[in-house]
PDB file of C-alpha atoms in Angstrom:
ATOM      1  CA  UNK A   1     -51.486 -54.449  -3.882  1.00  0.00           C
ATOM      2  CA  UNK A   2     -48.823 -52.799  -1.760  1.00  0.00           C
ATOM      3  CA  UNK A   3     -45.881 -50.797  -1.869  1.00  0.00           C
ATOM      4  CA  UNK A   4     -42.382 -52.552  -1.088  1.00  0.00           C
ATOM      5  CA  UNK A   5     -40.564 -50.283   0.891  1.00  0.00           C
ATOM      6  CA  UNK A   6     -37.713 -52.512   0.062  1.00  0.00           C
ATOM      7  CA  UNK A   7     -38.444 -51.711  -3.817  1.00  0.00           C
ATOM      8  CA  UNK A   8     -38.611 -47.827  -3.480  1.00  0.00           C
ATOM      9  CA  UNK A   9     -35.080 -47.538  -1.286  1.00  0.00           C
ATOM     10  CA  UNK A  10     -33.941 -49.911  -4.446  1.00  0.00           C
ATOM     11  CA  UNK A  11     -35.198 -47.940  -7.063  1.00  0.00           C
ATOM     12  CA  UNK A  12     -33.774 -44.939  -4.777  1.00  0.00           C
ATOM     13  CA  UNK A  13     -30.276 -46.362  -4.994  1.00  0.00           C
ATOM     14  CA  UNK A  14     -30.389 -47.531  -8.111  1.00  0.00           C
ATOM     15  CA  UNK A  15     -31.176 -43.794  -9.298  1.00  0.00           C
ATOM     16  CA  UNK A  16     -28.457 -42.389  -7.462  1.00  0.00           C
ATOM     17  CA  UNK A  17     -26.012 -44.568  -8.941  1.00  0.00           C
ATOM     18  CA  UNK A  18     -27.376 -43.736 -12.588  1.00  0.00           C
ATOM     19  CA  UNK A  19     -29.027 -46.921 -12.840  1.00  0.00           C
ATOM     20  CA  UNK A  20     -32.261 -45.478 -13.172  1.00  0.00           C
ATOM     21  CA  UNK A  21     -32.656 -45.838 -16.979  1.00  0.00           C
ATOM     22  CA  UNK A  22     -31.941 -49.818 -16.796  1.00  0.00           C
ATOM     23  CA  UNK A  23     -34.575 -51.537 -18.212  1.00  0.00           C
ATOM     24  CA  UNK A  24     -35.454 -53.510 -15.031  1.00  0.00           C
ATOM     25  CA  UNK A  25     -34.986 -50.183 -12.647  1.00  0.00           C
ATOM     26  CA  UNK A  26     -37.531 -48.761 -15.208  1.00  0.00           C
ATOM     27  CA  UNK A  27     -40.095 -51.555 -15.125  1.00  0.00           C
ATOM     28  CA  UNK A  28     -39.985 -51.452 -11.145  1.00  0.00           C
ATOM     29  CA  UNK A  29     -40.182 -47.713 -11.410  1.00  0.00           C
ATOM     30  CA  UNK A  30     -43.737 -47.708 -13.552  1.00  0.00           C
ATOM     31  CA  UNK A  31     -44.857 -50.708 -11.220  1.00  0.00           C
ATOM     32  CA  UNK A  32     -44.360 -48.360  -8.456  1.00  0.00           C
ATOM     33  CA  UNK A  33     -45.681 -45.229  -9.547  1.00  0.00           C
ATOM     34  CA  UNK A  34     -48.450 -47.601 -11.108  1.00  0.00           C
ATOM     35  CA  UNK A  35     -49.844 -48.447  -7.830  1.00  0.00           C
ATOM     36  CA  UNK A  36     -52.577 -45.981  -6.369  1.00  0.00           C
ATOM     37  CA  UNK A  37     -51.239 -43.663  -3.689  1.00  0.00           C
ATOM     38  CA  UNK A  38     -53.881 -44.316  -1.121  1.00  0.00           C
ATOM     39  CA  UNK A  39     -53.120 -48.218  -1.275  1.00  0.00           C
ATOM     40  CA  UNK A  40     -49.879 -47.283   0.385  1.00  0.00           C
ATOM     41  CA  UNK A  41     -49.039 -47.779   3.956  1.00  0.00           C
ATOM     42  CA  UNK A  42     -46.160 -45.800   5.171  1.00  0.00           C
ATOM     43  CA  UNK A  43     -44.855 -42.250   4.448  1.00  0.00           C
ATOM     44  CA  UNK A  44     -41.370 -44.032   4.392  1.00  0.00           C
ATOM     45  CA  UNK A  45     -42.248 -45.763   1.384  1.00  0.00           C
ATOM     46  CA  UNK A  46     -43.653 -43.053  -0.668  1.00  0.00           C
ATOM     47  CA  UNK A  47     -40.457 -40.695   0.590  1.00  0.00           C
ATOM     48  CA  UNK A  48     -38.035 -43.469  -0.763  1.00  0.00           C
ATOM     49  CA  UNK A  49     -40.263 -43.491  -4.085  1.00  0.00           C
ATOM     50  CA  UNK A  50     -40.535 -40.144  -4.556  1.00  0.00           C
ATOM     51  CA  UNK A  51     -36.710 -39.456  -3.822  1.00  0.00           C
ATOM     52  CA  UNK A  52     -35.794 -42.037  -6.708  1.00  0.00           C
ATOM     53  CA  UNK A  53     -38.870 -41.141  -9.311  1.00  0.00           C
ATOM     54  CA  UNK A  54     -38.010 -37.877  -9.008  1.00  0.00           C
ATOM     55  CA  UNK A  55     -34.241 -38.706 -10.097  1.00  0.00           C
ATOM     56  CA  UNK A  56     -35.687 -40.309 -13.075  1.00  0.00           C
ATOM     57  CA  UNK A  57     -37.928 -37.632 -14.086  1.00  0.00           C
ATOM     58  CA  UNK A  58     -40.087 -37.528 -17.282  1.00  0.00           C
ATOM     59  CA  UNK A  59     -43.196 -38.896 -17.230  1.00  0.00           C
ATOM     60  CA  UNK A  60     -42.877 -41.554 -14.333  1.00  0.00           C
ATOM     61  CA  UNK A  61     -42.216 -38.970 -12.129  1.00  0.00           C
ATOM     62  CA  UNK A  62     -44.462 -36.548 -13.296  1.00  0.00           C
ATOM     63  CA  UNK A  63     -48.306 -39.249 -13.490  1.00  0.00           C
ATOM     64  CA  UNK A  64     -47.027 -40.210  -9.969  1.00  0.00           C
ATOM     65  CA  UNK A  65     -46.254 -36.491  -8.668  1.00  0.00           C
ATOM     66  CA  UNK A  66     -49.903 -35.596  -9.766  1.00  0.00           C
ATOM     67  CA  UNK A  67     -51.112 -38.368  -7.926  1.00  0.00           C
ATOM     68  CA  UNK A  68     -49.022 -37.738  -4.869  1.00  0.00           C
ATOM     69  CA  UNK A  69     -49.722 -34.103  -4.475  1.00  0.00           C
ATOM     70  CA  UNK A  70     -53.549 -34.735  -4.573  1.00  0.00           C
ATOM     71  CA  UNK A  71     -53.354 -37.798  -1.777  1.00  0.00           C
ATOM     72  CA  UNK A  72     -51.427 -35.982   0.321  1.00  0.00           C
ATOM     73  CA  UNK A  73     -53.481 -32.438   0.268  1.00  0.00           C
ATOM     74  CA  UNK A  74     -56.005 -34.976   1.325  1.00  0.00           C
ATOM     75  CA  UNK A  75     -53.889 -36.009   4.729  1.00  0.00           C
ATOM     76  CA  UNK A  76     -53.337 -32.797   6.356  1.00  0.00           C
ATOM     77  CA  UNK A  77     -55.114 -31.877   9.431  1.00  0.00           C
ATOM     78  CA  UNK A  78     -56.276 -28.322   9.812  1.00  0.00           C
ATOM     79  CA  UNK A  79     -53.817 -28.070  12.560  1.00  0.00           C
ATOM     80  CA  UNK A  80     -51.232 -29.134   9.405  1.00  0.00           C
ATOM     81  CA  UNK A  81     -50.225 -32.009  10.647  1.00  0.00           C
ATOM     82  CA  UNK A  82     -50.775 -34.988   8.333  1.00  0.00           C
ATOM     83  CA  UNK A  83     -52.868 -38.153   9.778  1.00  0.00           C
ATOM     84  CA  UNK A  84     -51.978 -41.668   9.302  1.00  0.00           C
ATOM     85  CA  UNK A  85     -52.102 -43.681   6.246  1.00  0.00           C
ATOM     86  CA  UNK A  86     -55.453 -45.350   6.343  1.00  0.00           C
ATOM     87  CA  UNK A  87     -53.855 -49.419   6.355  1.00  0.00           C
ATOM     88  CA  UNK A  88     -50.632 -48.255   7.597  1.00  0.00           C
ATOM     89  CA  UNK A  89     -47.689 -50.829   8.771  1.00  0.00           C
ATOM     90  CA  UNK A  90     -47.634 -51.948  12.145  1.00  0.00           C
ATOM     91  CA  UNK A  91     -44.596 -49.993  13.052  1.00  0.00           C
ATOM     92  CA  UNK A  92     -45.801 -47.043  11.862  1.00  0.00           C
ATOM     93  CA  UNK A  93     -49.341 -46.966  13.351  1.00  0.00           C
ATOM     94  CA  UNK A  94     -47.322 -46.680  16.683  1.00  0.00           C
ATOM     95  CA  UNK A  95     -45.866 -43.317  15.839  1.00  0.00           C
ATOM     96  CA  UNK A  96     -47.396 -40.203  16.325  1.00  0.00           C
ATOM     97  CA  UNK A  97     -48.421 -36.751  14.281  1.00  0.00           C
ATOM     98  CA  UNK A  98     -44.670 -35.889  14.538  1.00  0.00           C
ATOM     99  CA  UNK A  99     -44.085 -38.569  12.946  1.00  0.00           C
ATOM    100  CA  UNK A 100     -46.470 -38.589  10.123  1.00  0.00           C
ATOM    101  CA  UNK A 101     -45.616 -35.062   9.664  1.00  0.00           C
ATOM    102  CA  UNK A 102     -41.880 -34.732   9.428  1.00  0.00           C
ATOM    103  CA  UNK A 103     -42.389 -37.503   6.713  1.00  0.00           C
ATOM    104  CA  UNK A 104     -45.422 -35.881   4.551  1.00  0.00           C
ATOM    105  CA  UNK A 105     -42.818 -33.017   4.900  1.00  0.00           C
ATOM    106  CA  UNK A 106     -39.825 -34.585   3.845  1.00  0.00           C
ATOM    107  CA  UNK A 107     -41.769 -36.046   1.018  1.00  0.00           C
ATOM    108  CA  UNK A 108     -43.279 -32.428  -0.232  1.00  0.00           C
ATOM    109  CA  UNK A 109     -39.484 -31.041  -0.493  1.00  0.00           C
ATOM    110  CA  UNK A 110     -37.966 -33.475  -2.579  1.00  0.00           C
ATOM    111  CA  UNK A 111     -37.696 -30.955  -4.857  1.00  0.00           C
ATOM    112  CA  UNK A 112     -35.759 -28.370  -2.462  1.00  0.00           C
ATOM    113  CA  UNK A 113     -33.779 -30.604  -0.920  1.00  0.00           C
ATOM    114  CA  UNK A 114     -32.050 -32.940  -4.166  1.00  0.00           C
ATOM    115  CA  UNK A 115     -30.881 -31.948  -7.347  1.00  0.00           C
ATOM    116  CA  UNK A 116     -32.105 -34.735 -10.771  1.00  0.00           C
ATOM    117  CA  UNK A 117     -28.224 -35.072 -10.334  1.00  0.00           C
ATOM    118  CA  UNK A 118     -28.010 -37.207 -13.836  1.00  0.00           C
ATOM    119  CA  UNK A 119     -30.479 -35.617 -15.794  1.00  0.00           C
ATOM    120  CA  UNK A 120     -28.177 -32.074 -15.323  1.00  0.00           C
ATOM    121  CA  UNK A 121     -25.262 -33.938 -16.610  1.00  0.00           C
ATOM    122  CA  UNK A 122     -27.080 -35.256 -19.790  1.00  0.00           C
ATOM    123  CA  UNK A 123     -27.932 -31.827 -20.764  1.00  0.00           C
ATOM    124  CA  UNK A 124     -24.821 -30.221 -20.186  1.00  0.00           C
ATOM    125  CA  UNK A 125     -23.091 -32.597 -22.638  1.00  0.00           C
TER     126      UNK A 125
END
């Protein structure tokens, strides 16, 4: 089974417009986190998923960021560049290291770059 890009930039949106504790958003959210990493084929799709997982936090976020971290450790290059996913999407297998790269990076800093933006608001209330 594969990821839906599609489903991740959803579940992205979704999260940004405090949707993300919906009981649909959540079911699509544990489908997608359920799925192992390495099955994956694009480091769009697991950026999109990791953007809106980590906007829902708790324990979603937290299984799939174990999981994440140790697939992706696995992908760098000693050179640190990251190689391509092993069954990756057409488009994709026509990019290069730059490529793959920017988007293992992008990926890493979700937690640098975007603040759990609803989850601050709860507890300041």
């Amino acid at each position: 089974m594969h990821f839906s890009i599609l489903t991740n930039i959803g579940i992205f949106c979704l999260a940004l417009a405090n949707k993300i504790g919906h009981p649909s958003v959540k079911i699509l959210a544990e489908f997608a986190s359920s799925v192992d990493v390495a099955q994956t084929q694009s480091y769009y799709s697991i950026y999109y998923l990791n953007l809106g997982l980590f906007q829902g936090g708790g324990n979603i976020w937290n299984d799939w960021n174990k999981q994440f971290r140790t697939f992706i450790v696995k992908q760098q290059n000693k050179d640190g560049s990251f190689m391509m996913m092993p069954d990756a999407v057409k488009w994709e297998e026509k990019l290069n290291l730059n490529y793959t790269t920017a988007m293992a990076v992008l990926s890493l800093e979700v937690y640098y770059r975007y603040l759990p933006i609803y989850q601050l608001v709860k507890k300041d209330k």
